[in-house]
CSV table of C-alpha atoms in Angstrom, one decimal:
chain,number,residue,atom,x,y,z
A,1,MET,CA,-60.4,-1.2,27.3
A,2,VAL,CA,-57.2,-0.4,25.3
A,3,SER,CA,-55.1,-3.4,24.4
A,4,ARG,CA,-51.3,-3.5,25.1
A,5,SER,CA,-50.6,-3.8,21.3
A,6,SER,CA,-52.7,-0.9,20.4
A,7,SER,CA,-51.2,1.6,23.1
A,8,LEU,CA,-47.6,0.7,21.9
A,9,GLY,CA,-48.5,0.8,18.4
A,10,CYS,CA,-47.4,4.5,17.8
A,11,VAL,CA,-44.3,4.3,20.0
A,12,PRO,CA,-41.1,4.1,17.8
A,13,ARG,CA,-39.3,1.0,17.7
A,14,ALA,CA,-35.9,2.4,18.7
A,15,LEU,CA,-37.7,4.2,21.8
A,16,LEU,CA,-39.3,1.0,22.7
A,17,ARG,CA,-36.1,-1.0,22.8
A,18,ARG,CA,-34.5,1.5,25.1
A,19,GLN,CA,-37.3,1.4,27.5
A,20,PHE,CA,-36.1,-2.2,28.6
A,21,SER,CA,-32.7,-0.8,29.7
A,22,SER,CA,-32.1,1.3,32.7
A,23,SER,CA,-28.9,2.9,31.5
A,24,PRO,CA,-28.9,6.1,29.4
A,25,ARG,CA,-27.5,6.3,25.9
A,26,VAL,CA,-23.9,7.1,26.2
A,27,PRO,CA,-21.2,8.1,23.6
A,28,SER,CA,-18.6,5.8,22.3
A,29,HIS,CA,-16.0,5.0,25.0
A,30,VAL,CA,-13.6,4.0,22.2
A,31,GLY,CA,-14.1,7.0,20.0
A,32,SER,CA,-14.0,9.6,22.8
A,33,ALA,CA,-10.7,8.4,24.0
A,34,PRO,CA,-7.7,10.8,22.8
A,35,ILE,CA,-4.7,9.3,20.8
A,36,PRO,CA,-1.2,10.3,21.9
A,37,TYR,CA,1.3,10.6,19.2
A,38,PRO,CA,5.1,11.6,19.2
A,39,PRO,CA,6.3,14.8,17.6
A,40,ALA,CA,7.9,12.8,14.7
A,41,VAL,CA,4.3,11.9,13.4
A,42,THR,CA,2.7,14.3,11.2
A,43,PHE,CA,-0.8,14.6,9.6
A,44,GLU,CA,-2.2,16.2,6.6
A,45,PHE,CA,-5.7,16.1,4.9
A,46,ALA,CA,-6.4,15.3,1.4
A,47,THR,CA,-9.6,15.5,-0.5
A,48,LEU,CA,-10.4,12.2,-2.3
A,49,ALA,CA,-11.3,12.8,-5.9
A,50,ALA,CA,-14.3,11.3,-8.0
A,51,GLN,CA,-16.4,10.6,-4.9
A,52,SER,CA,-20.1,9.6,-5.2
A,53,GLY,CA,-22.7,9.9,-2.5
A,54,PRO,CA,-24.3,12.4,-0.1
A,55,ASP,CA,-21.4,12.4,2.4
A,56,PRO,CA,-18.0,12.6,0.6
A,57,SER,CA,-15.0,11.7,2.9
A,58,SER,CA,-11.4,12.9,3.1
A,59,SER,CA,-8.1,11.1,3.5
A,60,LEU,CA,-6.0,11.7,6.7
A,61,VAL,CA,-2.3,11.1,5.7
A,62,ILE,CA,-0.1,10.1,8.5
A,63,GLN,CA,3.5,10.1,8.2
A,64,GLY,CA,6.3,9.0,10.7
A,65,PRO,CA,9.5,7.5,10.9
A,66,LYS,CA,8.5,4.1,9.7
A,67,GLY,CA,6.4,5.3,6.7
A,68,ARG,CA,3.3,6.7,5.4
A,69,LEU,CA,-0.5,5.6,5.7
A,70,ALA,CA,-3.8,7.0,4.8
A,71,VAL,CA,-7.2,6.8,6.6
A,72,ASN,CA,-10.5,7.7,5.0
A,73,VAL,CA,-12.3,10.1,7.4
A,74,PRO,CA,-16.2,10.6,6.9
A,75,SER,CA,-17.4,14.0,6.4
A,76,PHE,CA,-19.3,13.9,9.8
A,77,VAL,CA,-16.0,13.1,11.8
A,78,ASN,CA,-14.3,15.9,13.3
A,79,ILE,CA,-10.6,15.6,14.3
A,80,ASP,CA,-8.8,18.0,16.8
A,81,PHE,CA,-5.2,18.4,17.7
A,82,SER,CA,-3.9,19.5,21.1
A,83,VAL,CA,-0.8,19.6,23.0
A,84,PRO,CA,-1.0,19.2,26.7
A,85,PRO,CA,1.1,21.5,29.1
A,86,THR,CA,4.5,20.5,29.8
A,87,SER,CA,3.9,20.2,33.4
A,88,ASP,CA,1.0,17.7,32.9
A,89,ALA,CA,2.7,15.6,30.2
A,90,VAL,CA,6.3,15.1,31.5
A,91,VAL,CA,6.5,12.5,34.1
A,92,ALA,CA,8.9,13.4,37.0
A,93,GLY,CA,12.6,12.6,36.0
A,94,SER,CA,11.6,12.1,32.3
A,95,THR,CA,13.4,14.4,29.7
A,96,SER,CA,11.1,13.3,26.7
A,97,PRO,CA,8.9,16.0,25.2
A,98,PRO,CA,5.2,16.0,26.0
A,99,ALA,CA,3.1,13.7,23.7
A,100,SER,CA,0.6,15.6,21.7
A,101,LEU,CA,-3.1,14.4,21.5
A,102,LEU,CA,-5.5,13.8,18.8
A,103,SER,CA,-9.3,13.6,19.6
A,104,VAL,CA,-12.0,12.1,17.2
A,105,ALA,CA,-15.5,13.3,17.5
A,106,VAL,CA,-18.9,13.2,15.4
A,107,LYS,CA,-21.3,15.9,14.7
A,108,ASP,CA,-24.4,13.9,15.9
A,109,ALA,CA,-23.6,10.8,18.2
A,110,SER,CA,-27.4,9.9,18.3
A,111,ILE,CA,-27.3,9.1,14.6
A,112,LYS,CA,-26.6,5.4,14.5
A,113,GLN,CA,-24.4,5.6,11.3
A,114,GLN,CA,-22.2,8.4,12.9
A,115,GLN,CA,-21.9,6.4,16.2
A,116,ALA,CA,-20.9,3.4,14.6
A,117,ALA,CA,-18.1,5.1,12.4
A,118,TRP,CA,-16.8,7.0,15.5
A,119,GLY,CA,-15.1,4.2,17.3
A,120,LEU,CA,-14.0,2.6,13.9
A,121,THR,CA,-12.4,5.8,12.7
A,122,ARG,CA,-10.6,6.3,16.0
A,123,SER,CA,-9.2,2.8,16.1
A,124,LEU,CA,-7.9,3.1,12.4
A,125,VAL,CA,-6.4,6.3,13.1
A,126,ALA,CA,-4.8,4.9,16.3
A,127,ASN,CA,-3.4,1.7,14.5
A,128,ALA,CA,-1.9,4.1,11.9
A,129,VAL,CA,-0.2,6.3,14.2
A,130,ARG,CA,1.4,3.3,16.0
A,131,GLY,CA,2.2,1.7,12.5
A,132,VAL,CA,4.2,4.8,11.2
A,133,SER,CA,5.9,5.4,14.6
A,134,GLU,CA,6.7,1.9,15.9
A,135,GLY,CA,5.5,-0.6,13.4
A,136,TYR,CA,4.0,-4.0,13.9
A,137,THR,CA,5.1,-7.5,14.2
A,138,LEU,CA,3.4,-10.7,13.8
A,139,SER,CA,4.8,-14.3,14.5
A,140,LEU,CA,3.5,-17.6,12.9
A,141,ARG,CA,4.6,-21.2,14.0
A,142,LEU,CA,4.8,-24.1,11.9
A,143,VAL,CA,3.8,-27.3,13.6
A,144,GLY,CA,4.1,-30.6,11.9
A,145,VAL,CA,6.7,-33.3,10.8
A,146,GLY,CA,8.8,-31.8,8.0
A,147,TYR,CA,7.2,-28.2,8.1
A,148,ARG,CA,9.8,-25.7,7.2
A,149,ALA,CA,10.0,-22.0,6.2
A,150,ALA,CA,12.4,-19.9,4.3
A,151,VAL,CA,12.4,-16.4,3.0
A,152,GLU,CA,13.6,-15.8,-0.5
A,153,ASP,CA,14.5,-12.3,-1.9
A,154,LEU,CA,13.2,-11.3,-5.4
A,155,ALA,CA,14.7,-9.2,-7.9
A,156,PRO,CA,13.3,-5.5,-8.2
A,157,SER,CA,11.0,-4.7,-11.0
A,158,PRO,CA,12.9,-2.9,-14.1
A,159,SER,CA,10.2,-0.4,-14.4
A,160,GLY,CA,10.4,0.8,-10.9
A,161,SER,CA,6.8,-0.2,-10.0
A,162,PRO,CA,6.0,-1.7,-6.6
A,163,THR,CA,6.3,-5.4,-6.8
A,164,PRO,CA,6.9,-8.3,-4.2
A,165,ARG,CA,10.5,-8.0,-2.9
A,166,GLN,CA,10.1,-11.2,-0.8
A,167,ARG,CA,8.5,-14.5,-0.9
A,168,LEU,CA,8.0,-17.4,1.4
A,169,ASN,CA,9.2,-21.0,0.4
A,170,LEU,CA,7.2,-23.3,2.6
A,171,LYS,CA,7.3,-27.0,3.0
A,172,LEU,CA,3.9,-28.3,4.4
A,173,GLY,CA,3.7,-31.8,3.6
A,174,PHE,CA,2.7,-31.4,0.0
A,175,ALA,CA,4.6,-33.1,-2.9
A,176,HIS,CA,5.6,-29.5,-4.0
A,177,PRO,CA,6.8,-26.4,-2.1
A,178,VAL,CA,4.4,-23.6,-1.4
A,179,LEU,CA,5.6,-20.2,-2.8
A,180,ILE,CA,3.7,-17.0,-1.3
A,181,ALA,CA,4.9,-13.7,-2.6
A,182,LEU,CA,4.8,-10.9,-0.1
A,183,PRO,CA,3.4,-7.3,-0.5
A,184,PRO,CA,6.2,-4.7,-0.8
A,185,ASP,CA,5.2,-3.2,2.5
A,186,VAL,CA,5.4,-6.5,4.5
A,187,VAL,CA,8.9,-7.9,5.5
A,188,ALA,CA,9.5,-11.5,6.5
A,189,SER,CA,12.2,-13.2,8.5
A,190,THR,CA,12.7,-16.8,10.0
A,191,PRO,CA,14.3,-16.8,13.3
A,192,SER,CA,14.1,-20.5,13.0
A,193,SER,CA,13.1,-23.0,10.4
A,194,THR,CA,9.6,-23.3,11.9
A,195,THR,CA,9.0,-19.7,12.9
A,196,ILE,CA,8.0,-16.8,10.6
A,197,THR,CA,8.1,-13.2,11.8
A,198,LEU,CA,6.0,-10.6,9.7
A,199,SER,CA,6.6,-6.9,10.2
A,200,GLY,CA,5.2,-3.8,8.6
A,201,ILE,CA,3.3,-0.5,9.4
A,202,ASP,CA,-0.2,-1.6,8.2
A,203,LYS,CA,-1.8,-3.8,10.8
A,204,GLN,CA,-4.7,-4.9,8.6
A,205,ARG,CA,-2.2,-5.8,5.9
A,206,LEU,CA,-0.3,-8.0,8.3
A,207,GLY,CA,-3.4,-9.8,9.4
A,208,GLU,CA,-4.4,-10.5,5.7
A,209,VAL,CA,-1.0,-11.9,4.9
A,210,ALA,CA,-1.0,-14.1,8.0
A,211,ALA,CA,-4.4,-15.5,7.2
A,212,ARG,CA,-3.3,-16.3,3.7
A,213,ILE,CA,-0.3,-18.2,4.9
A,214,ARG,CA,-2.4,-19.9,7.7
A,215,SER,CA,-5.0,-21.2,5.1
A,216,TRP,CA,-2.6,-23.5,3.6
A,217,ARG,CA,-2.6,-25.6,6.9
A,218,VAL,CA,-5.4,-24.5,9.2
A,219,PRO,CA,-4.6,-26.0,12.7
A,220,GLU,CA,-6.4,-29.1,13.4
A,221,PRO,CA,-7.5,-30.4,16.8
A,222,TYR,CA,-6.7,-34.2,16.4
A,223,ASN,CA,-2.9,-34.2,16.0
A,224,GLY,CA,-2.4,-30.2,16.7
A,225,LYS,CA,-0.7,-29.6,13.3
A,226,GLY,CA,-0.9,-26.5,11.2
A,227,ILE,CA,0.2,-23.0,11.1
A,228,PHE,CA,-0.7,-21.0,14.0
A,229,VAL,CA,-0.8,-17.3,14.2
A,230,GLY,CA,0.7,-15.4,17.4
A,231,ASP,CA,-0.5,-17.1,20.6
A,232,GLU,CA,-3.3,-19.1,18.8
A,233,GLN,CA,-4.1,-22.4,20.5
A,234,VAL,CA,-6.3,-25.3,19.3
A,235,LYS,CA,-8.3,-27.4,21.7
A,236,ARG,CA,-7.4,-31.0,21.2
A,237,LYS,CA,-9.8,-33.8,20.4
A,238,GLU,CA,-9.4,-37.5,20.6
A,239,VAL,CA,-10.0,-39.6,17.6
A,240,LYS,CA,-13.1,-41.7,17.6
A,241,LYS,CA,-12.5,-45.2,18.0
A,242,LYS,CA,-14.8,-47.9,16.6
């Protein structure tokens, strides 16, 4: 009599896991979705210098009305460009030109590394296309007694090197103001004394700057005070009474 463990001993672990699912392996739904881009956006491939490793990557430079961004593309990722027929792309009554499409694919979707990078690369390219064509904005709310925010302009560097052009002056209940220098590609404004609006073309950079600002006063659940990013909400708690 053959035991269960001995009969499954030679089966690959990955295949054994797939036997417990009735659905077949499918390609990435995120990676296979085409990316529309306006005519004002252009693309250019640039080879990255001084690379190490078996799979060198290239850089896809994306330029638009708002600025210029670069996305690293692994060697196993293929990017194709296509322009749909005018009759299919233009909506009835619309005079705008048809949007071109960018498609992202990989050489072998059955390889785990390539499948993981497929959707990631597509998301990074889509974010960059939107950033250089429309830009991103992110709002922060200051909730607390005496919390205030102001934007201060900084003098440009004499050498012409990229330096912070703005900084935030925050009053967050400390004995001193909190001064936060902003990257050159992030612009801040204060529609009100308790609201900060960040804008830029790099979605990831905006998130990093917002997280750095938020870290000074993380929202707390007892009094509901802190720096809230976007539509962030905090579940309120009651103070334990003895």
